[in-house]
Short mmCIF file of C-alpha atoms in Angstrom, two decimals:
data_model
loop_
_atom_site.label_atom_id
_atom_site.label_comp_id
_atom_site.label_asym_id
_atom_site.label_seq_id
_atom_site.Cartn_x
_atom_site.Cartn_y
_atom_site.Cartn_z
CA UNK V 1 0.00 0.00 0.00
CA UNK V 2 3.18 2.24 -0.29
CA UNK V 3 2.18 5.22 -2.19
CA UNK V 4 -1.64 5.19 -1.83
CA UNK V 5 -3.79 7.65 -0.06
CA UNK V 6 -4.84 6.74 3.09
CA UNK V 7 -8.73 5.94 1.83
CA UNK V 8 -7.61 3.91 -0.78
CA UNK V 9 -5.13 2.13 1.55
CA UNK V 10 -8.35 1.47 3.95
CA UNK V 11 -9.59 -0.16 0.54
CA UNK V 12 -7.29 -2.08 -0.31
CA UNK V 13 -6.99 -3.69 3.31
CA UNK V 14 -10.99 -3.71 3.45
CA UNK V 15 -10.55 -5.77 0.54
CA UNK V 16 -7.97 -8.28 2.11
CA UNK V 17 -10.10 -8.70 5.14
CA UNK V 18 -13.37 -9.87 3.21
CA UNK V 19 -11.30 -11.95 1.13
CA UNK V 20 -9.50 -13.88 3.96
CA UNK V 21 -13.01 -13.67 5.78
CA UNK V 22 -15.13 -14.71 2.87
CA UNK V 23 -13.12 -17.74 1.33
CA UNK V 24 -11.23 -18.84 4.62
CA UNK V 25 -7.90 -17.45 3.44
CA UNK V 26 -4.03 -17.29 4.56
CA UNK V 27 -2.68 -13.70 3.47
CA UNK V 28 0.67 -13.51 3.55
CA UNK V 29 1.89 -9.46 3.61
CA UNK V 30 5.16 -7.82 3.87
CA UNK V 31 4.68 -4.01 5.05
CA UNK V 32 6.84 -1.01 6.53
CA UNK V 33 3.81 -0.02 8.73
CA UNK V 34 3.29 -0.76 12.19
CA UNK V 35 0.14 0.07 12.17
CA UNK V 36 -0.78 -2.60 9.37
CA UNK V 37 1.34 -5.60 11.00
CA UNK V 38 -1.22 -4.73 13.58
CA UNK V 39 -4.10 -6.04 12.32
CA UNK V 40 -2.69 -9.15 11.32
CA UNK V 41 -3.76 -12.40 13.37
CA UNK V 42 0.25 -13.17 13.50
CA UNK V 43 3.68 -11.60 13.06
CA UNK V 44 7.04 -12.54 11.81
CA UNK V 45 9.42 -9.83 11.94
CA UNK V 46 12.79 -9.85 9.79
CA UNK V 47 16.35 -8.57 9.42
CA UNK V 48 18.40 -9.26 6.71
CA UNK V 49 16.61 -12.60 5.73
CA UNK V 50 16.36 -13.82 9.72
CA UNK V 51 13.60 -14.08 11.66
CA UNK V 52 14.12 -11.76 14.51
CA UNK V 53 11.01 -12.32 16.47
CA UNK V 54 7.70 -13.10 15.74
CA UNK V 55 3.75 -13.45 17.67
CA UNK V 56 0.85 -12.17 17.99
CA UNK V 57 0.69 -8.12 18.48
CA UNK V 58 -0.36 -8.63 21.54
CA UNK V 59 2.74 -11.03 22.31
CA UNK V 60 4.93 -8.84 20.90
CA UNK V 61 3.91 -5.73 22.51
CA UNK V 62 4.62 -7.19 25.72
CA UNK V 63 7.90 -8.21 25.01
CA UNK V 64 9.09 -5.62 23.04
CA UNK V 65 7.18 -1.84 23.61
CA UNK V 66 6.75 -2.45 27.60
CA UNK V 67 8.12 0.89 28.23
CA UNK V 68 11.52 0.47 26.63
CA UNK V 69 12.97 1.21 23.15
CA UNK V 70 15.46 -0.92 21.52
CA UNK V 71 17.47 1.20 19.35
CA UNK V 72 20.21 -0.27 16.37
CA UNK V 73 22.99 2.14 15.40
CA UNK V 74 25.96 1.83 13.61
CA UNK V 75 27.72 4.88 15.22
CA UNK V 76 27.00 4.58 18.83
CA UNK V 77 29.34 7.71 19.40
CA UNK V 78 27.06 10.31 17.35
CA UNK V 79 24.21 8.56 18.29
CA UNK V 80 25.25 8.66 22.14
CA UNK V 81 25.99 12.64 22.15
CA UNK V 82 22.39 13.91 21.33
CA UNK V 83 21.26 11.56 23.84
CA UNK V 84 22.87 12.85 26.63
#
């Protein structure tokens, strides 16, 4: 849905729901947006062609966003000085 406005985004995932809904279907979908993975009934999250976690939002919400942030950098140094 990368690119589309958000009604026709809603249409598009409208669209997936009766689908899966209608003809008892598996959707696989790869998205960006957090929001999206979010309505899914399950979650795989990957890096680099490796799982890195996966659940239900729920399940991963707990583990994950329980009041911490996990943050990857690849220059601690600058990343470090406008934290502090």
């Amino acid at each position: 849905t990368t690119g589309l406005d958000p009604n026709s985004r809603k249409s598009v995932w409208d669209m997936i729901r009766r689908l899966q809904e209608e003809n008892n279907m598996t959707v696989f979908l790869t998205t960006h947006y957090m929001e999206e993975a979010a309505k899914a009934d399950y979650i795989i999250i990957m890096n680099e062609g490796k799982i890195e976690a996966k659940g239900t939002t729920y399940e991963l919400k707990e583990k994950y966003a329980k009041d911490k942030m996990i943050i990857y950098t690849k220059n601690n140094t600058f990343f470090m000085h406008y934290l502090s």
